[in-house]
JSON list of C-alpha atoms in Angstrom, two decimals:
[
{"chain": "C", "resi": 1, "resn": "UNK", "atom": "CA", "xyz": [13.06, -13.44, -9.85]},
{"chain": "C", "resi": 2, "resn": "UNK", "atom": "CA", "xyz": [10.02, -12.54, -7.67]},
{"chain": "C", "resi": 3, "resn": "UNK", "atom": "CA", "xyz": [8.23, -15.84, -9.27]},
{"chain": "C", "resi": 4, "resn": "UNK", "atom": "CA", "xyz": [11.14, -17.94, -8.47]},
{"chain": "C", "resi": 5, "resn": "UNK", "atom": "CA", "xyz": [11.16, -16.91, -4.86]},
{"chain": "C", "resi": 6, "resn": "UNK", "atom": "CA", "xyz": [7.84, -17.38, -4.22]},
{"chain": "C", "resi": 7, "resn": "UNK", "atom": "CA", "xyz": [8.08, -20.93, -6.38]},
{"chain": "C", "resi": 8, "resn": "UNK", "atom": "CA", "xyz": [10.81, -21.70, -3.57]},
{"chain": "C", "resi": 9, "resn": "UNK", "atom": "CA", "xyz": [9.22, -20.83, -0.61]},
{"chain": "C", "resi": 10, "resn": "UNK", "atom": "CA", "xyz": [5.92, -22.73, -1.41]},
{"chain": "C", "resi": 11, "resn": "UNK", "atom": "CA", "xyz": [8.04, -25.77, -2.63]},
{"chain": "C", "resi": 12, "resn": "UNK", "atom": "CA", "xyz": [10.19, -25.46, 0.30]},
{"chain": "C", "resi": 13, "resn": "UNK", "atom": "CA", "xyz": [6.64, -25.49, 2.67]},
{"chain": "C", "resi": 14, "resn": "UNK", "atom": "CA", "xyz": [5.72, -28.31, 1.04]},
{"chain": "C", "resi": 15, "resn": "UNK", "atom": "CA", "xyz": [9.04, -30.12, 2.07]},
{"chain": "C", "resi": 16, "resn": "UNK", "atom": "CA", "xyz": [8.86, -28.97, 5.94]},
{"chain": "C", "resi": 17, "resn": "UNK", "atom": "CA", "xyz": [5.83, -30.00, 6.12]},
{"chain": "C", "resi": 18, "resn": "UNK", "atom": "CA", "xyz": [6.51, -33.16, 4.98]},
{"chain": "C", "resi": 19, "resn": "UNK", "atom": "CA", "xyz": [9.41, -33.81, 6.85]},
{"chain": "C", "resi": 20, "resn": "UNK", "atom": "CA", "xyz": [7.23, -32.37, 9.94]},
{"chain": "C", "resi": 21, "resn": "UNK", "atom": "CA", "xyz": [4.75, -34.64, 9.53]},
{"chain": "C", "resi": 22, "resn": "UNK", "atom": "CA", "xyz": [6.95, -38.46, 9.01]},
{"chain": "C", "resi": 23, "resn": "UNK", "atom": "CA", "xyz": [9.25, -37.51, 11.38]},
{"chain": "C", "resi": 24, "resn": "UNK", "atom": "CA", "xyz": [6.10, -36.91, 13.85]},
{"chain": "C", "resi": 25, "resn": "UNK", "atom": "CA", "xyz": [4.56, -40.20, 12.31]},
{"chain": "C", "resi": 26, "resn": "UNK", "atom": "CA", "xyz": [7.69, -41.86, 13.32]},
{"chain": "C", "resi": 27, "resn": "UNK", "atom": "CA", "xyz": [7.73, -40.55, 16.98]},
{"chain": "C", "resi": 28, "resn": "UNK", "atom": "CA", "xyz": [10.74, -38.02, 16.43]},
{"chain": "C", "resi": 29, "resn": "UNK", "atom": "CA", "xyz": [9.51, -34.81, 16.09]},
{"chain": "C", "resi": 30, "resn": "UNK", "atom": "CA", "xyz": [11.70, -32.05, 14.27]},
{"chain": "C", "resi": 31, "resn": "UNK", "atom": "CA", "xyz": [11.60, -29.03, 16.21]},
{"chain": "C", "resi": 32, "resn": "UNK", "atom": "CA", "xyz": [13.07, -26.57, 13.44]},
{"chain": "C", "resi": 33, "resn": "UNK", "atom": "CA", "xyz": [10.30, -27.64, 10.52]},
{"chain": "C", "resi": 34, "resn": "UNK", "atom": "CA", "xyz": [7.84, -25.25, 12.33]},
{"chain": "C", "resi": 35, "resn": "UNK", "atom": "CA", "xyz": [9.66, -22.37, 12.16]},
{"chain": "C", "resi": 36, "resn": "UNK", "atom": "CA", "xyz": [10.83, -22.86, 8.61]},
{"chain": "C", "resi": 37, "resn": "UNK", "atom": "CA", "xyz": [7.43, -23.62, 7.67]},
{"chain": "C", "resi": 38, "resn": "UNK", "atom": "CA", "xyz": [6.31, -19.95, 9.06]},
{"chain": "C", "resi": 39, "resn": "UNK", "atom": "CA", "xyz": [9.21, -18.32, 7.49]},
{"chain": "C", "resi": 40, "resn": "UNK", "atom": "CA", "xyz": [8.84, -19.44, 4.47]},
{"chain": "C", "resi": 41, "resn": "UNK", "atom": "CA", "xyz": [4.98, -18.78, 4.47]},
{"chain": "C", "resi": 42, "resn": "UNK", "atom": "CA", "xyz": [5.90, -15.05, 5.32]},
{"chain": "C", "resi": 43, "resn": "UNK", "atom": "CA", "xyz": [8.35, -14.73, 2.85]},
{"chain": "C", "resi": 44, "resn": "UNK", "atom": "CA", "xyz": [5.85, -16.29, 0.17]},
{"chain": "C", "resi": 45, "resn": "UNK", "atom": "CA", "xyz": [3.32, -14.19, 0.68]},
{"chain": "C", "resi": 46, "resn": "UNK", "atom": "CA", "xyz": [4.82, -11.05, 0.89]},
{"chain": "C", "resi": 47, "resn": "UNK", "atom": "CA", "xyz": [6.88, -11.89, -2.56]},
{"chain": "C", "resi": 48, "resn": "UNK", "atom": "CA", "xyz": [3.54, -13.36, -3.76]},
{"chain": "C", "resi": 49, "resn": "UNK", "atom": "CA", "xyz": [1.87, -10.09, -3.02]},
{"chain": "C", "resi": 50, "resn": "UNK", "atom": "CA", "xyz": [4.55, -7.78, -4.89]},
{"chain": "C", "resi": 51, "resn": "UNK", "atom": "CA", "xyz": [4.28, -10.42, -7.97]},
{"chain": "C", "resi": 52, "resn": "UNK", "atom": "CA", "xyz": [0.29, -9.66, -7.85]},
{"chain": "C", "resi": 53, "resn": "UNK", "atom": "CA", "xyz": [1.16, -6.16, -8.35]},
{"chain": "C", "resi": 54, "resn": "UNK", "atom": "CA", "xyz": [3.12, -6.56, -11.30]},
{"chain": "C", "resi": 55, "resn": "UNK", "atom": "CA", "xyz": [-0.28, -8.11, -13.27]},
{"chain": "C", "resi": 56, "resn": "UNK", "atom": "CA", "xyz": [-2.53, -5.75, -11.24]},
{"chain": "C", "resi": 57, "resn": "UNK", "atom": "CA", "xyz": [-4.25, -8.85, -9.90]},
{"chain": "C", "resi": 58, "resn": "UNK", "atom": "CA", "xyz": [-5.52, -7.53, -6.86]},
{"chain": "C", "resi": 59, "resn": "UNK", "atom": "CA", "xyz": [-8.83, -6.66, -5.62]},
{"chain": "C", "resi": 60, "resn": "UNK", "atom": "CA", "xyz": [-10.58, -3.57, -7.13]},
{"chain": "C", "resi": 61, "resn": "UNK", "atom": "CA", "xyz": [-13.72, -2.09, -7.03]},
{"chain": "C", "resi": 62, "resn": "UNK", "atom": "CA", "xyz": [-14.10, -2.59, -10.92]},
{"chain": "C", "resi": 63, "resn": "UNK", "atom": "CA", "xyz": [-17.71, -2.52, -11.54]},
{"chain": "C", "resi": 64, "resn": "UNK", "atom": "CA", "xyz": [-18.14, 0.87, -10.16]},
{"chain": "C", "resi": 65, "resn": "UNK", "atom": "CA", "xyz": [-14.86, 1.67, -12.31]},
{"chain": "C", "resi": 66, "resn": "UNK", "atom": "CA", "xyz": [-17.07, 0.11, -15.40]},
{"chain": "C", "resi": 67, "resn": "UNK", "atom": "CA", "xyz": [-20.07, 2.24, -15.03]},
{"chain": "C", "resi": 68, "resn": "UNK", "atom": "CA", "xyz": [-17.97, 5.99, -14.94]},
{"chain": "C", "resi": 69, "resn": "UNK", "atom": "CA", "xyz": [-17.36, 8.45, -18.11]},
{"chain": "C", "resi": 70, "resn": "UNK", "atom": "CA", "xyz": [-14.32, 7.68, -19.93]},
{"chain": "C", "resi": 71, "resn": "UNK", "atom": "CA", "xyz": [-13.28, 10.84, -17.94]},
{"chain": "C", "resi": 72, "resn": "UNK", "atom": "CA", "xyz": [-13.85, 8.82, -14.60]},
{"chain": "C", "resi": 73, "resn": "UNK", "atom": "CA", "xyz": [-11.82, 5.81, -15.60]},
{"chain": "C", "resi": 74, "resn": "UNK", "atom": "CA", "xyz": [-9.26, 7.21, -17.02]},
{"chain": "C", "resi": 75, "resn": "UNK", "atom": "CA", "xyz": [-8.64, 9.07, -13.40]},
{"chain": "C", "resi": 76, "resn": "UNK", "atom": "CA", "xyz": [-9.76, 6.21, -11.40]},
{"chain": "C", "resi": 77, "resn": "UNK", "atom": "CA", "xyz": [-6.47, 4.53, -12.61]},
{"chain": "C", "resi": 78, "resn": "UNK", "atom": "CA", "xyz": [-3.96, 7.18, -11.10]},
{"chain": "C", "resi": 79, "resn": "UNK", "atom": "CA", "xyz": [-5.75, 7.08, -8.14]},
{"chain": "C", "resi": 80, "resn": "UNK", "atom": "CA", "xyz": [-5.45, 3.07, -7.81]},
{"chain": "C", "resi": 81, "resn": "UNK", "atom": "CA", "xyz": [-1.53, 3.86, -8.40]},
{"chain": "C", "resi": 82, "resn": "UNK", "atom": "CA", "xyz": [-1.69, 6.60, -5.43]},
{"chain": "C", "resi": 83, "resn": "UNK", "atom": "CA", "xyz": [-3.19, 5.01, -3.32]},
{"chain": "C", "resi": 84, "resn": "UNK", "atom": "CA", "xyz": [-1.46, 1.79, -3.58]},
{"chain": "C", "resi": 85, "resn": "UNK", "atom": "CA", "xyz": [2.10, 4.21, -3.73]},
{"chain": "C", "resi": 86, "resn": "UNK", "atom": "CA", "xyz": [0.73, 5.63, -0.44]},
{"chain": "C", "resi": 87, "resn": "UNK", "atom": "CA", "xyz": [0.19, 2.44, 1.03]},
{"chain": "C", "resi": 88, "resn": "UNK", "atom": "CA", "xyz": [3.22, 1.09, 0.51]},
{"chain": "C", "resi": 89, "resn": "UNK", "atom": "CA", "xyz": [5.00, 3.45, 1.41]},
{"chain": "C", "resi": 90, "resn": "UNK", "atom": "CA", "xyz": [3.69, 3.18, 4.98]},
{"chain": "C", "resi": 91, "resn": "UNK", "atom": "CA", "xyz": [3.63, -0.47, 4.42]},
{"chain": "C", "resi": 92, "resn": "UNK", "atom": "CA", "xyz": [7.87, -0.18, 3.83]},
{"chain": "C", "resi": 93, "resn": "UNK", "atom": "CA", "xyz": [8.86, 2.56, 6.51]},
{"chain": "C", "resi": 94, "resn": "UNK", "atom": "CA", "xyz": [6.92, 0.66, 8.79]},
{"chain": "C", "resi": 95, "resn": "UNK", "atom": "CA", "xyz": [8.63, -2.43, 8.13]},
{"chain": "C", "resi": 96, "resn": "UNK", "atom": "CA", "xyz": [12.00, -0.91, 8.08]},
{"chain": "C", "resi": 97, "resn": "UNK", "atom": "CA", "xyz": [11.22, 0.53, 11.52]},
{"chain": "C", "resi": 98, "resn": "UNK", "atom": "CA", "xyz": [10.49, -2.92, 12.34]},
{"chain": "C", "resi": 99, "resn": "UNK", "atom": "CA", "xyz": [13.44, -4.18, 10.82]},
{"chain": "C", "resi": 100, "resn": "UNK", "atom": "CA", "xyz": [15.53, -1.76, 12.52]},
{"chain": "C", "resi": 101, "resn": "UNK", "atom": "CA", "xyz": [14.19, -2.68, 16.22]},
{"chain": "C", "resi": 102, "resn": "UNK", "atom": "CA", "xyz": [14.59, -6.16, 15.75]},
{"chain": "C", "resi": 103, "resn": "UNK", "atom": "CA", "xyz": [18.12, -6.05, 14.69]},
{"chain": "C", "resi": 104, "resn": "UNK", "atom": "CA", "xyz": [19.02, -3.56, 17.33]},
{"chain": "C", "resi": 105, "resn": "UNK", "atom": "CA", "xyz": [17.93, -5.78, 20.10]},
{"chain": "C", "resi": 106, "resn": "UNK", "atom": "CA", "xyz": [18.98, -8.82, 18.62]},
{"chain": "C", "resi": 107, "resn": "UNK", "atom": "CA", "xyz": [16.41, -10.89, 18.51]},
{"chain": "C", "resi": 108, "resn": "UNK", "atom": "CA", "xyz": [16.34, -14.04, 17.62]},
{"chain": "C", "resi": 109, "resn": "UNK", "atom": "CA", "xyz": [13.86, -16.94, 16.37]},
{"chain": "C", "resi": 110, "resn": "UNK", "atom": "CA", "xyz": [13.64, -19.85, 18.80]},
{"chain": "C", "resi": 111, "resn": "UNK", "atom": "CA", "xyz": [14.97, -22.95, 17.17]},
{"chain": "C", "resi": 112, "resn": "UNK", "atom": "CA", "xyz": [16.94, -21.96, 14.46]},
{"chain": "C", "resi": 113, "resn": "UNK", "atom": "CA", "xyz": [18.74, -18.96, 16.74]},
{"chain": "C", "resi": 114, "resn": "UNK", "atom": "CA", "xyz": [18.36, -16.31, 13.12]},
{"chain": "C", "resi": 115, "resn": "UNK", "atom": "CA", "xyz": [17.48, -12.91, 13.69]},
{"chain": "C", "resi": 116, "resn": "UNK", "atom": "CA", "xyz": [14.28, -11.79, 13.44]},
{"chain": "C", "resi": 117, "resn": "UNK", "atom": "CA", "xyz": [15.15, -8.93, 11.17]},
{"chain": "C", "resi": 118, "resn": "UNK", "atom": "CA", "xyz": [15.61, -11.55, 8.67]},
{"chain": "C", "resi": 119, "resn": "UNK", "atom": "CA", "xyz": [11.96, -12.89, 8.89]},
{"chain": "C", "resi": 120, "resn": "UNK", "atom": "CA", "xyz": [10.80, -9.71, 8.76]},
{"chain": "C", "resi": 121, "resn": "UNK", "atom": "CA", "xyz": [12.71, -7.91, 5.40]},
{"chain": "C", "resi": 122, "resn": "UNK", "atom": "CA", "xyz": [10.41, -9.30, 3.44]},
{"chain": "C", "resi": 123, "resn": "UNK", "atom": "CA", "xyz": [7.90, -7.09, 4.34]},
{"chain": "C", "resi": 124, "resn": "UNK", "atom": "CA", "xyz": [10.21, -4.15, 3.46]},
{"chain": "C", "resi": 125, "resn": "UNK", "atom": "CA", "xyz": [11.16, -5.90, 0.04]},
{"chain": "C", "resi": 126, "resn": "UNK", "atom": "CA", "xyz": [7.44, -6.72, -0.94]},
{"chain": "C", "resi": 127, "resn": "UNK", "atom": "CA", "xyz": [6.50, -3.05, -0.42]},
{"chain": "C", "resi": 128, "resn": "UNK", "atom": "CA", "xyz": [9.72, -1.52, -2.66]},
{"chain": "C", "resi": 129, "resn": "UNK", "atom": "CA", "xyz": [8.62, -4.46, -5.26]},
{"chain": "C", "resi": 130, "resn": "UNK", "atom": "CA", "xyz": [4.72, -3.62, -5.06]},
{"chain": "C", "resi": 131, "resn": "UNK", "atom": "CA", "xyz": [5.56, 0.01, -5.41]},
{"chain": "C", "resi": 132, "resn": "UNK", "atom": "CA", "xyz": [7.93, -0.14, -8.56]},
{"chain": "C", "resi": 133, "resn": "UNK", "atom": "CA", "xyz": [5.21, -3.03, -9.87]},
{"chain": "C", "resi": 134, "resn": "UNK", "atom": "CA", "xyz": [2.51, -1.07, -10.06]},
{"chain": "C", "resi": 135, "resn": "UNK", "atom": "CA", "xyz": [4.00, 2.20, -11.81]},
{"chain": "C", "resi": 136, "resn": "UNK", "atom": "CA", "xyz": [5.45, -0.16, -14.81]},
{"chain": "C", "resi": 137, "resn": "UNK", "atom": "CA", "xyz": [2.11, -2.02, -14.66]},
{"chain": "C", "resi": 138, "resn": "UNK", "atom": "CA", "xyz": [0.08, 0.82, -15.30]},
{"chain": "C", "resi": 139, "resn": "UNK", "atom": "CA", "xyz": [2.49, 3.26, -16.96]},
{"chain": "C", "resi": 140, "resn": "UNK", "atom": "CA", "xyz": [4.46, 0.94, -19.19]},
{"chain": "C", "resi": 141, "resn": "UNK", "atom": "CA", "xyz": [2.07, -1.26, -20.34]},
{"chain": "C", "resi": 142, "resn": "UNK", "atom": "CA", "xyz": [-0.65, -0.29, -22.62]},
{"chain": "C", "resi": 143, "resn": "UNK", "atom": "CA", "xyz": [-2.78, -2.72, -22.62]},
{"chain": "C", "resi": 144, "resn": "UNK", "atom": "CA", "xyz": [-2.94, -3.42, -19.23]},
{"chain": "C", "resi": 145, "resn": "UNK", "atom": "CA", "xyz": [-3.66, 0.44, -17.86]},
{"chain": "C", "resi": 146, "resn": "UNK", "atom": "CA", "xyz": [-6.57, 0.36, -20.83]},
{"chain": "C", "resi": 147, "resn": "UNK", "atom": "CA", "xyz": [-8.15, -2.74, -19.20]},
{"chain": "C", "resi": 148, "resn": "UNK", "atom": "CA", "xyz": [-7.83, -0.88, -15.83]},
{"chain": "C", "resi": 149, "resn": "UNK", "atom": "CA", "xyz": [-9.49, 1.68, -17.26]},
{"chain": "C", "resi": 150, "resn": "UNK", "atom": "CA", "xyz": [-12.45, -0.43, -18.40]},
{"chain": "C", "resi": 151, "resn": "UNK", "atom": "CA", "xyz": [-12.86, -2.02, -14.54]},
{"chain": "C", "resi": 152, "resn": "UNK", "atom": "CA", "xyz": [-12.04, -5.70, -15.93]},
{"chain": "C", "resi": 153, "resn": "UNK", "atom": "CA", "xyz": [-10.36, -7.25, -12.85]},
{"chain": "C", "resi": 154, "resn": "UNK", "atom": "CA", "xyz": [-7.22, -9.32, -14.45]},
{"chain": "C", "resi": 155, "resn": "UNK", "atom": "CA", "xyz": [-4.81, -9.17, -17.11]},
{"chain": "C", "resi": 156, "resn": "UNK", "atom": "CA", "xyz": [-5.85, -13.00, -18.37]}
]
């Protein structure tokens, strides 16, 4: 479902953008395209970050994680899940806090008139789904937490 939604808001970039850019060509500018454009980029990448978690596709230091005793791997893996838990975490009440504020004092985008709390629940979302990706990433699948261990960098 994550895959779809990001799949969505790229394709539906793409579209704004398009439609930005002929109705600009032909001298009629559509104000809302902008906006959508930016929502839709947040909402991609925060989805597209949780779905990254899910393969353990992101960034680590894996060639220091390479050269450790089996010992050090093997522990090097729980802390990647801790510290990307503890992250998150801050990543999600932060949001929420943000979330919260927004809706409270009703604000609003500019051309589209939709509340900002809206734009900004993804952020909230994409930490809950990073958090829950990693655990089953590294502690339901095998083959992926040994190749973790090993400091190789994707799941390919």
């Amino acid at each position: 479902m994550v895959d779809a939604l990001v799949l969505v808001g790229v394709g539906g970039m793409v579209l704004t953008v398009a439609l930005q850019v002929v109705s600009r060509g032909l001298g009629a500018s559509i104000p809302w395209t902008e906006e959508v454009t930016r929502i839709l980029f947040i909402y991609a990448t925060f989805m597209g970050l949780a779905a990254g978690f899910r393969h353990a596709e992101h960034a680590r230091i894996a060639f220091v994680i390479g050269k450790l005793p089996r010992v050090g791997q093997r522990l090097t893996v729980h802390l990647y899940v801790a510290a990307t838990v503890a992250f998150f975490l801050i990543v999600g009440v932060k949001g929420w806090e943000l979330v919260v504020q927004q809706f409270n004092s009703q604000e609003r985008t500019p051309a589209l008139g939709l509340g900002m709390y809206l734009v900004t629940l993804p952020i909230v979302g994409s930490a809950v789904l990073a958090i829950v990706a990693v655990i089953q990433s590294v502690y339901r699948s095998p083959k992926l937490r040994e190749r973790l261990e090993r400091g190789e960098m994707t799941t390919v």
